Amino acid sequence: MGSAAEFDPFEDGYQQNPAGYVAWARRDEPVFFSPKLGYWVVTRYHDVQEIFRDNVTFSPSIALENITPVGEAAKEILNSYDFGLKRTLVNEDEPAHMPRRRLLIEPFEPAQLAHHEPMVRRLAKEFVDRFIDKGAVDLVEEMLFELPLTVALHFLGVPEDDMDVLRRYSVAHTVNIWGRPDPKEQIAVAEAVGKFWQYSGEVLEKIRRNPNGSGWMQFAIRMQPDHPEIVTDSFLHSMMMAGIVAAHETTAIAATNAIKLLLQNREVWDEICADPALIPNAVEECLRLDGSVSAWRRIAMTDTKVGGVDIPKGAKILMMQSSANHDERYFEDPEMIDLRRVSASEHLTFGYGAHQCMGKNLARMELQIILEELTRRLPQLELSAQTFSYVRNTSFRGPEHLLVEWEPELNPERADPSILASKAEVRIGPNATKHITRPVVVTQRRQLTDKVVRLRLESPNGKPFPAWSPGSHIDVICGDTGHSRQYSLCGDATDPRGLEIAVLQEPDGRGGSAWVHDNAAMGTALEIRGPRNHFRLDPGATAYVFIAGGIGITAISAMAAEAQRRGMKYDLHYAGRSRRAMAMVDELRAIHGDRLHLWVSDEGTRASMPTILDHLSQGAQVYCCGPAGMIAELQSIAENWREGTLHVEHFTSSLGTLDPAVESAFDLELNNSGITVRVAANETVLQALRAAKVEVPSDCEEGLCGTCQVGVVSGSIDHRDLVLTPDERAEGNLMLTCCSRACGERLILDL
Ligand code: HEM
Ligand code: FES
């Protein structure tokens, strides 16, 4: 149990387990002021994401500021080296930042990064070759420090010499910016930082003399003559130094954290050894659970609010991604390493929004290749007994050493040298891990009505599923038809052994339901994605009114069961055409008794929404899942309700498909950077932004999940999503870029 007064990021507790260190805050005081640090600390996913998203209200200008003020003696030393680390990208405000980012992003794009893959693979092999017969090493010493350093140097275009010097320099840089050195340490650190600065300048001059190489610095230098106001000399020198730290240490400690975490969870390590296709998602799960950047900084430019808490202008903010990544309000069963988690790559370790890490795909490639090489060649690897030590600082977190051991006699390549030739596919880029599916077997099939069948799905190996919250759904992959269909989970959310869905056969549906009815027999093996939840129950309501129409009862039944378990006040309204067609009635009656209200059209008790909602108590919330007409009626009744009172769930949408014959092209003006992007008639706003090298995250790409939301400054929006509330639409300052468009010629976006 901690408190705001005690919070001290230079304490061992924070270093060892930052998410656990602030578990109390995530629960009780998600945004708090730390007197010891002088920063506001933000711990929940949505709050951290919102700050990253709005880089105008929350300026990144302090990202590389010394968190411990530099003393006079240290300042003098830095001055003697002409130390002048200024604006790079990560601490640059708009409108300067985005043009620079877009101009310089090409070498980071997945297609360009593919050129580096053979180099990374060769290095990984060479490092492992050096120690494979030793039987025990410090993996940091032998591989994890130097490999990313060498890749970073290649990527940046820096000559490979002076590695040992650089090693001391970059750690000093971490302590300098994010640590709490005492006055004596400050002097030593200032010496190393000054030398690092000078060294970076010398390397830059070397590169300038021959700017034709393939490195990123050479690329930037070649851009300078045409864009001198974007690629300034000050930027180049600062980026040269900051780039080494950005590309090297982040990745080295991410790899160390990942291998430590996986070896501490042996069954997960073994699963990856058996199926290397799981490695890309394992990397994302490791970055989520034990990322290398545990917190990042912003400064408030105006009086504002975060998570309902007043934040004054000038307040410094520490966003704890390490905590956000463990937030159960966003990630189902957050402490579980789920190699098949669909949302794994939505961790905030790389930041989010306009400044999101440009090097993320290079880092992902390195981490995937390191894991692949180690799991393939040393599946018997074990952690040695050790105590983990960390460099004390707010932001960069990973053990300084990682002692491992193994039996060289058991090295698989001794028996079968051909394993050296095999390699798993590197997966990087938007949605690269979205293909991850989970194998299940149908272990029960019950006909609930003429048209509704209920299925119980279990893991083929009997392993438990991640815990899920009511309102969650899974996607069932319909064989090789190319279709998948979303189904809400309707079983017992506390039973980790099975997932249950009820499927209505819809003759004119998208094909998926008929496929499930015809193919999901007892014992059939299926692939699913999920669970994940876009329709969560707000625990803060004083009472719930649940309304289900037809098969919408699946999601609603799980929610009502949760309200019943928690002893909450609730009513459950279930409407259908005829009793024969209504699934689960007896089961619901047994659980909910008088709280269940049936509305059956052919018995003359058609549901009347105004009557149902007539006596809505203060603080009550309404959750509805049902046909489009029912949802539209509710939305119109709720037009003047307090925000957050009505929650609705849609399953399907046809909004992802565009018909260029009826669409028009329009312009997007990006307010913060002044860039204009044309959206053609046959593309979405999301596609046009990505083509213009402006990254916006996405998930469903059908207007269902809200992931691709951006702010709109002006222009009339043609909303086509199923996410925004009528109030939000009326306000007109948000849009979902995967489906919504402009009504007129132009939209000004808050990007
Ligand atoms: C696991 C490894 C890495 C982690 C955890 C990481 C993390 C981060 C974070 C947290 C930011 C700030 C994001 C924000 O403000 O929204 C960032 C920015 C950045 N990173 Fe990384 N990084 C990693 C690897 C790399 C690599 C390998 C490179 C270069 C090759 C790189 C280059 C950059 C650059 C240039 C930016 C500034 C982007 C901007 O402000 O527009 N990073 N990174
Ligand atoms: S990506 Fe899901 S709403 Fe756009």
PDB file of C-alpha atoms in Angstrom, residues 63-327:
ATOM      1  CA  ALA A  63      10.852  15.087 -22.274  1.00  0.00           C
ATOM      2  CA  LEU A  64      14.642  15.409 -22.212  1.00  0.00           C
ATOM      3  CA  GLU A  65      14.937  17.943 -19.358  1.00  0.00           C
ATOM      4  CA  ASN A  66      17.064  16.909 -16.344  1.00  0.00           C
ATOM      5  CA  ILE A  67      14.587  15.628 -13.780  1.00  0.00           C
ATOM      6  CA  THR A  68      17.120  16.499 -11.065  1.00  0.00           C
ATOM      7  CA  PRO A  69      18.316  20.099 -11.509  1.00  0.00           C
ATOM      8  CA  VAL A  70      22.001  20.313 -12.461  1.00  0.00           C
ATOM      9  CA  GLY A  71      24.329  21.899  -9.849  1.00  0.00           C
ATOM     10  CA  GLU A  72      26.690  24.784 -10.678  1.00  0.00           C
ATOM     11  CA  ALA A  73      29.844  22.644 -10.757  1.00  0.00           C
ATOM     12  CA  ALA A  74      28.284  20.154 -13.162  1.00  0.00           C
ATOM     13  CA  LYS A  75      26.960  23.005 -15.308  1.00  0.00           C
ATOM     14  CA  GLU A  76      30.469  24.395 -15.649  1.00  0.00           C
ATOM     15  CA  ILE A  77      31.761  21.043 -16.819  1.00  0.00           C
ATOM     16  CA  LEU A  78      28.966  20.739 -19.373  1.00  0.00           C
ATOM     17  CA  ASN A  79      29.694  24.270 -20.592  1.00  0.00           C
ATOM     18  CA  SER A  80      33.346  23.395 -21.027  1.00  0.00           C
ATOM     19  CA  TYR A  81      32.218  20.809 -23.604  1.00  0.00           C
ATOM     20  CA  ASP A  82      29.809  23.317 -25.230  1.00  0.00           C
ATOM     21  CA  PHE A  83      27.027  20.932 -24.266  1.00  0.00           C
ATOM     22  CA  GLY A  84      23.865  22.020 -26.060  1.00  0.00           C
ATOM     23  CA  LEU A  85      21.340  19.176 -26.381  1.00  0.00           C
ATOM     24  CA  LYS A  86      18.257  20.967 -27.697  1.00  0.00           C
ATOM     25  CA  ARG A  87      15.227  20.036 -29.748  1.00  0.00           C
ATOM     26  CA  THR A  88      15.278  16.638 -31.385  1.00  0.00           C
ATOM     27  CA  LEU A  89      11.887  15.175 -32.265  1.00  0.00           C
ATOM     28  CA  VAL A  90      10.742  13.752 -29.003  1.00  0.00           C
ATOM     29  CA  ASN A  91      10.831  17.127 -27.203  1.00  0.00           C
ATOM     30  CA  GLU A  92       9.793  19.341 -30.128  1.00  0.00           C
ATOM     31  CA  ASP A  93       6.437  21.149 -30.072  1.00  0.00           C
ATOM     32  CA  GLU A  94       4.126  21.649 -33.024  1.00  0.00           C
ATOM     33  CA  PRO A  95       4.089  23.107 -35.571  1.00  0.00           C
ATOM     34  CA  ALA A  96       7.817  22.324 -35.939  1.00  0.00           C
ATOM     35  CA  HIS A  97       7.626  18.661 -34.984  1.00  0.00           C
ATOM     36  CA  MET A  98       5.303  17.048 -37.533  1.00  0.00           C
ATOM     37  CA  PRO A  99       6.992  18.346 -40.723  1.00  0.00           C
ATOM     38  CA  ARG A 100      10.306  17.086 -39.341  1.00  0.00           C
ATOM     39  CA  ARG A 101       8.879  13.716 -38.386  1.00  0.00           C
ATOM     40  CA  ARG A 102       7.271  13.252 -41.798  1.00  0.00           C
ATOM     41  CA  LEU A 103      10.375  14.340 -43.663  1.00  0.00           C
ATOM     42  CA  LEU A 104      12.582  11.919 -41.762  1.00  0.00           C
ATOM     43  CA  ILE A 105      10.319   8.903 -41.249  1.00  0.00           C
ATOM     44  CA  GLU A 106      10.979   7.029 -44.495  1.00  0.00           C
ATOM     45  CA  PRO A 107      13.983   4.993 -43.237  1.00  0.00           C
ATOM     46  CA  PHE A 108      11.769   3.736 -40.365  1.00  0.00           C
ATOM     47  CA  GLU A 109       9.017   2.352 -42.584  1.00  0.00           C
ATOM     48  CA  PRO A 110       8.543  -1.419 -42.619  1.00  0.00           C
ATOM     49  CA  ALA A 111       9.556  -1.708 -46.297  1.00  0.00           C
ATOM     50  CA  GLN A 112      12.836   0.128 -45.646  1.00  0.00           C
ATOM     51  CA  LEU A 113      13.513  -1.765 -42.443  1.00  0.00           C
ATOM     52  CA  ALA A 114      13.369  -5.043 -44.339  1.00  0.00           C
ATOM     53  CA  HIS A 115      16.884  -4.200 -45.617  1.00  0.00           C
ATOM     54  CA  HIS A 116      18.190  -4.394 -42.065  1.00  0.00           C
ATOM     55  CA  GLU A 117      16.732  -7.814 -41.304  1.00  0.00           C
ATOM     56  CA  PRO A 118      19.670  -9.878 -42.659  1.00  0.00           C
ATOM     57  CA  MET A 119      22.106  -7.722 -40.670  1.00  0.00           C
ATOM     58  CA  VAL A 120      20.135  -8.187 -37.436  1.00  0.00           C
ATOM     59  CA  ARG A 121      19.885 -11.948 -38.050  1.00  0.00           C
ATOM     60  CA  ARG A 122      23.602 -12.223 -38.773  1.00  0.00           C
ATOM     61  CA  LEU A 123      24.467 -10.332 -35.584  1.00  0.00           C
ATOM     62  CA  ALA A 124      22.117 -12.437 -33.465  1.00  0.00           C
ATOM     63  CA  LYS A 125      23.674 -15.618 -34.822  1.00  0.00           C
ATOM     64  CA  GLU A 126      27.236 -14.374 -34.283  1.00  0.00           C
ATOM     65  CA  PHE A 127      26.565 -13.333 -30.691  1.00  0.00           C
ATOM     66  CA  VAL A 128      24.996 -16.687 -29.819  1.00  0.00           C
ATOM     67  CA  ASP A 129      27.809 -18.558 -31.634  1.00  0.00           C
ATOM     68  CA  ARG A 130      30.282 -16.919 -29.259  1.00  0.00           C
ATOM     69  CA  PHE A 131      28.734 -18.274 -26.072  1.00  0.00           C
ATOM     70  CA  ILE A 132      26.622 -21.264 -27.070  1.00  0.00           C
ATOM     71  CA  ASP A 133      29.064 -23.772 -25.587  1.00  0.00           C
ATOM     72  CA  LYS A 134      29.804 -21.876 -22.371  1.00  0.00           C
ATOM     73  CA  GLY A 135      26.870 -23.113 -20.287  1.00  0.00           C
ATOM     74  CA  ALA A 136      26.476 -19.886 -18.262  1.00  0.00           C
ATOM     75  CA  VAL A 137      26.725 -16.181 -19.140  1.00  0.00           C
ATOM     76  CA  ASP A 138      25.510 -12.732 -18.296  1.00  0.00           C
ATOM     77  CA  LEU A 139      23.299 -12.264 -21.354  1.00  0.00           C
ATOM     78  CA  VAL A 140      23.501  -8.473 -21.041  1.00  0.00           C
ATOM     79  CA  GLU A 141      27.301  -8.589 -21.228  1.00  0.00           C
ATOM     80  CA  GLU A 142      27.430 -11.194 -23.974  1.00  0.00           C
ATOM     81  CA  MET A 143      24.640 -10.074 -26.268  1.00  0.00           C
ATOM     82  CA  LEU A 144      21.770  -7.884 -25.175  1.00  0.00           C
ATOM     83  CA  PHE A 145      23.774  -4.707 -24.656  1.00  0.00           C
ATOM     84  CA  GLU A 146      25.926  -4.854 -27.748  1.00  0.00           C
ATOM     85  CA  LEU A 147      23.574  -6.236 -30.342  1.00  0.00           C
ATOM     86  CA  PRO A 148      21.095  -3.329 -30.220  1.00  0.00           C
ATOM     87  CA  LEU A 149      24.033  -0.920 -29.984  1.00  0.00           C
ATOM     88  CA  THR A 150      25.511  -2.299 -33.179  1.00  0.00           C
ATOM     89  CA  VAL A 151      22.125  -2.235 -34.912  1.00  0.00           C
ATOM     90  CA  ALA A 152      21.574   1.334 -33.673  1.00  0.00           C
ATOM     91  CA  LEU A 153      24.934   2.419 -35.008  1.00  0.00           C
ATOM     92  CA  HIS A 154      24.237   0.802 -38.374  1.00  0.00           C
ATOM     93  CA  PHE A 155      20.793   2.322 -38.535  1.00  0.00           C
ATOM     94  CA  LEU A 156      22.052   5.790 -37.650  1.00  0.00           C
ATOM     95  CA  GLY A 157      25.048   5.413 -39.958  1.00  0.00           C
ATOM     96  CA  VAL A 158      27.651   5.741 -37.167  1.00  0.00           C
ATOM     97  CA  PRO A 159      31.038   4.031 -37.479  1.00  0.00           C
ATOM     98  CA  GLU A 160      31.298   0.944 -35.270  1.00  0.00           C
ATOM     99  CA  ASP A 161      34.381   1.846 -33.222  1.00  0.00           C
ATOM    100  CA  ASP A 162      34.421   3.327 -29.709  1.00  0.00           C
ATOM    101  CA  MET A 163      31.718   0.995 -28.426  1.00  0.00           C
ATOM    102  CA  ASP A 164      33.116   0.720 -24.931  1.00  0.00           C
ATOM    103  CA  VAL A 165      33.284   4.476 -24.588  1.00  0.00           C
ATOM    104  CA  LEU A 166      29.741   4.780 -25.866  1.00  0.00           C
ATOM    105  CA  ARG A 167      28.556   2.245 -23.378  1.00  0.00           C
ATOM    106  CA  ARG A 168      29.605   4.405 -20.443  1.00  0.00           C
ATOM    107  CA  TYR A 169      28.286   7.508 -22.171  1.00  0.00           C
ATOM    108  CA  SER A 170      24.784   6.329 -22.833  1.00  0.00           C
ATOM    109  CA  VAL A 171      24.220   5.050 -19.282  1.00  0.00           C
ATOM    110  CA  ALA A 172      25.508   8.388 -17.997  1.00  0.00           C
ATOM    111  CA  HIS A 173      22.954  10.069 -20.254  1.00  0.00           C
ATOM    112  CA  THR A 174      20.135   8.106 -18.583  1.00  0.00           C
ATOM    113  CA  VAL A 175      21.256   9.093 -15.093  1.00  0.00           C
ATOM    114  CA  ASN A 176      21.767  12.672 -16.252  1.00  0.00           C
ATOM    115  CA  ILE A 177      18.276  13.140 -17.651  1.00  0.00           C
ATOM    116  CA  TRP A 178      16.071  10.750 -15.723  1.00  0.00           C
ATOM    117  CA  GLY A 179      18.108   9.953 -12.575  1.00  0.00           C
ATOM    118  CA  ARG A 180      18.859  11.529  -9.195  1.00  0.00           C
ATOM    119  CA  PRO A 181      22.664  11.776  -9.087  1.00  0.00           C
ATOM    120  CA  ASP A 182      24.154  13.274  -5.895  1.00  0.00           C
ATOM    121  CA  PRO A 183      26.495  16.282  -6.370  1.00  0.00           C
ATOM    122  CA  LYS A 184      29.589  14.032  -6.648  1.00  0.00           C
ATOM    123  CA  GLU A 185      27.930  11.741  -9.185  1.00  0.00           C
ATOM    124  CA  GLN A 186      26.687  14.806 -11.059  1.00  0.00           C
ATOM    125  CA  ILE A 187      30.299  15.813 -11.735  1.00  0.00           C
ATOM    126  CA  ALA A 188      31.216  12.356 -13.099  1.00  0.00           C
ATOM    127  CA  VAL A 189      28.011  12.201 -15.113  1.00  0.00           C
ATOM    128  CA  ALA A 190      28.578  15.707 -16.511  1.00  0.00           C
ATOM    129  CA  GLU A 191      32.069  14.668 -17.677  1.00  0.00           C
ATOM    130  CA  ALA A 192      30.694  11.611 -19.475  1.00  0.00           C
ATOM    131  CA  VAL A 193      27.737  13.524 -20.948  1.00  0.00           C
ATOM    132  CA  GLY A 194      30.048  16.318 -22.124  1.00  0.00           C
ATOM    133  CA  LYS A 195      32.291  13.773 -23.826  1.00  0.00           C
ATOM    134  CA  PHE A 196      29.277  11.999 -25.312  1.00  0.00           C
ATOM    135  CA  TRP A 197      28.123  15.334 -26.734  1.00  0.00           C
ATOM    136  CA  GLN A 198      31.549  16.086 -28.160  1.00  0.00           C
ATOM    137  CA  TYR A 199      31.902  12.570 -29.568  1.00  0.00           C
ATOM    138  CA  SER A 200      28.501  12.873 -31.260  1.00  0.00           C
ATOM    139  CA  GLY A 201      29.625  16.118 -32.865  1.00  0.00           C
ATOM    140  CA  GLU A 202      32.807  14.482 -34.178  1.00  0.00           C
ATOM    141  CA  VAL A 203      30.912  11.540 -35.624  1.00  0.00           C
ATOM    142  CA  LEU A 204      28.444  13.909 -37.255  1.00  0.00           C
ATOM    143  CA  GLU A 205      31.303  15.768 -38.933  1.00  0.00           C
ATOM    144  CA  LYS A 206      32.711  12.443 -40.196  1.00  0.00           C
ATOM    145  CA  ILE A 207      29.311  11.578 -41.650  1.00  0.00           C
ATOM    146  CA  ARG A 208      28.918  15.005 -43.241  1.00  0.00           C
ATOM    147  CA  ARG A 209      32.110  14.408 -45.199  1.00  0.00           C
ATOM    148  CA  ASN A 210      30.495  11.377 -46.814  1.00  0.00           C
ATOM    149  CA  PRO A 211      26.708  11.698 -46.634  1.00  0.00           C
ATOM    150  CA  ASN A 212      25.914   9.010 -49.221  1.00  0.00           C
ATOM    151  CA  GLY A 213      25.686   6.067 -46.842  1.00  0.00           C
ATOM    152  CA  SER A 214      22.461   4.289 -45.957  1.00  0.00           C
ATOM    153  CA  GLY A 215      22.168   5.564 -42.334  1.00  0.00           C
ATOM    154  CA  TRP A 216      19.395   7.727 -40.963  1.00  0.00           C
ATOM    155  CA  MET A 217      21.807  10.581 -40.168  1.00  0.00           C
ATOM    156  CA  GLN A 218      23.056  10.510 -43.771  1.00  0.00           C
ATOM    157  CA  PHE A 219      19.418  10.584 -44.905  1.00  0.00           C
ATOM    158  CA  ALA A 220      18.782  13.651 -42.693  1.00  0.00           C
ATOM    159  CA  ILE A 221      21.958  15.373 -43.914  1.00  0.00           C
ATOM    160  CA  ARG A 222      20.880  14.809 -47.521  1.00  0.00           C
ATOM    161  CA  MET A 223      17.501  16.440 -46.724  1.00  0.00           C
ATOM    162  CA  GLN A 224      19.172  19.511 -45.202  1.00  0.00           C
ATOM    163  CA  PRO A 225      19.886  21.578 -48.351  1.00  0.00           C
ATOM    164  CA  ASP A 226      16.226  21.471 -49.483  1.00  0.00           C
ATOM    165  CA  HIS A 227      14.753  21.823 -45.993  1.00  0.00           C
ATOM    166  CA  PRO A 228      17.237  23.876 -43.956  1.00  0.00           C
ATOM    167  CA  GLU A 229      14.513  25.182 -41.641  1.00  0.00           C
ATOM    168  CA  ILE A 230      13.459  21.616 -40.767  1.00  0.00           C
ATOM    169  CA  VAL A 231      16.837  19.870 -40.581  1.00  0.00           C
ATOM    170  CA  THR A 232      18.858  22.435 -38.641  1.00  0.00           C
ATOM    171  CA  ASP A 233      22.482  21.942 -37.492  1.00  0.00           C
ATOM    172  CA  SER A 234      21.336  22.042 -33.881  1.00  0.00           C
ATOM    173  CA  PHE A 235      18.812  19.289 -34.602  1.00  0.00           C
ATOM    174  CA  LEU A 236      21.431  17.102 -36.285  1.00  0.00           C
ATOM    175  CA  HIS A 237      23.905  17.336 -33.406  1.00  0.00           C
ATOM    176  CA  SER A 238      21.225  16.803 -30.741  1.00  0.00           C
ATOM    177  CA  MET A 239      19.654  13.926 -32.670  1.00  0.00           C
ATOM    178  CA  MET A 240      23.012  12.286 -33.182  1.00  0.00           C
ATOM    179  CA  MET A 241      23.425  12.017 -29.410  1.00  0.00           C
ATOM    180  CA  ALA A 242      19.789  11.429 -28.437  1.00  0.00           C
ATOM    181  CA  GLY A 243      19.364   8.992 -31.344  1.00  0.00           C
ATOM    182  CA  ILE A 244      21.978   6.638 -29.963  1.00  0.00           C
ATOM    183  CA  VAL A 245      20.199   6.507 -26.614  1.00  0.00           C
ATOM    184  CA  ALA A 246      16.754   6.294 -28.241  1.00  0.00           C
ATOM    185  CA  ALA A 247      17.766   3.411 -30.476  1.00  0.00           C
ATOM    186  CA  HIS A 248      20.151   1.548 -28.225  1.00  0.00           C
ATOM    187  CA  GLU A 249      19.342   1.467 -24.568  1.00  0.00           C
ATOM    188  CA  THR A 250      15.564   1.274 -24.973  1.00  0.00           C
ATOM    189  CA  THR A 251      15.910  -1.861 -27.047  1.00  0.00           C
ATOM    190  CA  ALA A 252      18.711  -3.458 -25.025  1.00  0.00           C
ATOM    191  CA  ILE A 253      16.743  -3.261 -21.795  1.00  0.00           C
ATOM    192  CA  ALA A 254      13.498  -4.241 -23.521  1.00  0.00           C
ATOM    193  CA  ALA A 255      15.224  -7.455 -24.650  1.00  0.00           C
ATOM    194  CA  THR A 256      16.596  -8.060 -21.157  1.00  0.00           C
ATOM    195  CA  ASN A 257      13.180  -7.540 -19.562  1.00  0.00           C
ATOM    196  CA  ALA A 258      11.554  -9.815 -22.144  1.00  0.00           C
ATOM    197  CA  ILE A 259      13.899 -12.753 -21.648  1.00  0.00           C
ATOM    198  CA  LYS A 260      13.766 -12.396 -17.886  1.00  0.00           C
ATOM    199  CA  LEU A 261       9.962 -12.333 -17.918  1.00  0.00           C
ATOM    200  CA  LEU A 262       9.640 -15.322 -20.238  1.00  0.00           C
ATOM    201  CA  LEU A 263      12.155 -17.430 -18.342  1.00  0.00           C
ATOM    202  CA  GLN A 264      10.348 -16.601 -15.116  1.00  0.00           C
ATOM    203  CA  ASN A 265       7.212 -17.993 -16.770  1.00  0.00           C
ATOM    204  CA  ARG A 266       8.544 -21.272 -18.038  1.00  0.00           C
ATOM    205  CA  GLU A 267       5.372 -22.596 -19.654  1.00  0.00           C
ATOM    206  CA  VAL A 268       5.189 -19.459 -21.823  1.00  0.00           C
ATOM    207  CA  TRP A 269       8.834 -19.785 -22.828  1.00  0.00           C
ATOM    208  CA  ASP A 270       8.235 -23.448 -23.700  1.00  0.00           C
ATOM    209  CA  GLU A 271       5.184 -22.529 -25.761  1.00  0.00           C
ATOM    210  CA  ILE A 272       7.233 -20.106 -27.841  1.00  0.00           C
ATOM    211  CA  CYS A 273      10.019 -22.663 -28.288  1.00  0.00           C
ATOM    212  CA  ALA A 274       7.389 -25.063 -29.643  1.00  0.00           C
ATOM    213  CA  ASP A 275       5.674 -22.462 -31.861  1.00  0.00           C
ATOM    214  CA  PRO A 276       7.900 -19.568 -33.031  1.00  0.00           C
ATOM    215  CA  ALA A 277       4.924 -17.989 -34.842  1.00  0.00           C
ATOM    216  CA  LEU A 278       3.939 -16.745 -31.369  1.00  0.00           C
ATOM    217  CA  ILE A 279       7.096 -14.629 -31.059  1.00  0.00           C
ATOM    218  CA  PRO A 280       5.732 -11.339 -32.484  1.00  0.00           C
ATOM    219  CA  ASN A 281       2.893 -11.345 -29.960  1.00  0.00           C
ATOM    220  CA  ALA A 282       5.232 -12.500 -27.185  1.00  0.00           C
ATOM    221  CA  VAL A 283       7.314  -9.396 -27.903  1.00  0.00           C
ATOM    222  CA  GLU A 284       4.245  -7.175 -27.561  1.00  0.00           C
ATOM    223  CA  GLU A 285       3.175  -8.882 -24.340  1.00  0.00           C
ATOM    224  CA  CYS A 286       6.673  -8.403 -22.896  1.00  0.00           C
ATOM    225  CA  LEU A 287       6.670  -4.741 -23.916  1.00  0.00           C
ATOM    226  CA  ARG A 288       3.275  -4.394 -22.280  1.00  0.00           C
ATOM    227  CA  LEU A 289       4.011  -6.198 -19.031  1.00  0.00           C
ATOM    228  CA  ASP A 290       7.639  -5.255 -18.588  1.00  0.00           C
ATOM    229  CA  GLY A 291       8.472  -2.488 -21.047  1.00  0.00           C
ATOM    230  CA  SER A 292      11.758  -0.636 -21.073  1.00  0.00           C
ATOM    231  CA  VAL A 293      10.291   2.884 -20.899  1.00  0.00           C
ATOM    232  CA  SER A 294       8.316   2.921 -17.693  1.00  0.00           C
ATOM    233  CA  ALA A 295       7.313   6.588 -17.629  1.00  0.00           C
ATOM    234  CA  TRP A 296       7.461   9.653 -19.890  1.00  0.00           C
ATOM    235  CA  ARG A 297       6.949  13.349 -19.370  1.00  0.00           C
ATOM    236  CA  ARG A 298       4.757  16.241 -20.529  1.00  0.00           C
ATOM    237  CA  ILE A 299       4.059  19.758 -19.231  1.00  0.00           C
ATOM    238  CA  ALA A 300       0.560  21.311 -19.101  1.00  0.00           C
ATOM    239  CA  MET A 301       0.344  24.438 -21.251  1.00  0.00           C
ATOM    240  CA  THR A 302      -3.031  25.568 -19.858  1.00  0.00           C
ATOM    241  CA  ASP A 303      -5.177  24.892 -16.824  1.00  0.00           C
ATOM    242  CA  THR A 304      -6.751  21.557 -17.683  1.00  0.00           C
ATOM    243  CA  LYS A 305      -8.089  18.308 -16.287  1.00  0.00           C
ATOM    244  CA  VAL A 306      -6.795  14.750 -16.382  1.00  0.00           C
ATOM    245  CA  GLY A 307      -9.181  11.981 -15.321  1.00  0.00           C
ATOM    246  CA  GLY A 308     -11.387  14.637 -13.699  1.00  0.00           C
ATOM    247  CA  VAL A 309      -8.512  16.080 -11.617  1.00  0.00           C
ATOM    248  CA  ASP A 310      -7.609  19.763 -12.047  1.00  0.00           C
ATOM    249  CA  ILE A 311      -4.104  20.214 -13.405  1.00  0.00           C
ATOM    250  CA  PRO A 312      -2.730  23.769 -13.353  1.00  0.00           C
ATOM    251  CA  LYS A 313      -0.903  25.421 -16.226  1.00  0.00           C
ATOM    252  CA  GLY A 314       2.814  24.689 -15.945  1.00  0.00           C
ATOM    253  CA  ALA A 315       2.286  21.398 -14.074  1.00  0.00           C
ATOM    254  CA  LYS A 316       4.836  18.738 -14.892  1.00  0.00           C
ATOM    255  CA  ILE A 317       3.374  15.326 -15.568  1.00  0.00           C
ATOM    256  CA  LEU A 318       4.874  11.846 -15.268  1.00  0.00           C
ATOM    257  CA  MET A 319       2.814   9.438 -17.364  1.00  0.00           C
ATOM    258  CA  MET A 320       3.417   5.929 -16.117  1.00  0.00           C
ATOM    259  CA  GLN A 321       3.057   3.718 -19.168  1.00  0.00           C
ATOM    260  CA  SER A 322       4.237   0.806 -17.025  1.00  0.00           C
ATOM    261  CA  SER A 323       1.120   1.276 -14.891  1.00  0.00           C
ATOM    262  CA  ALA A 324      -1.245   2.020 -17.787  1.00  0.00           C
ATOM    263  CA  ASN A 325      -0.161  -1.225 -19.438  1.00  0.00           C
ATOM    264  CA  HIS A 326      -1.422  -3.142 -16.383  1.00  0.00           C
ATOM    265  CA  ASP A 327      -4.752  -1.310 -16.185  1.00  0.00           C
TER     266      ASP A 327
END
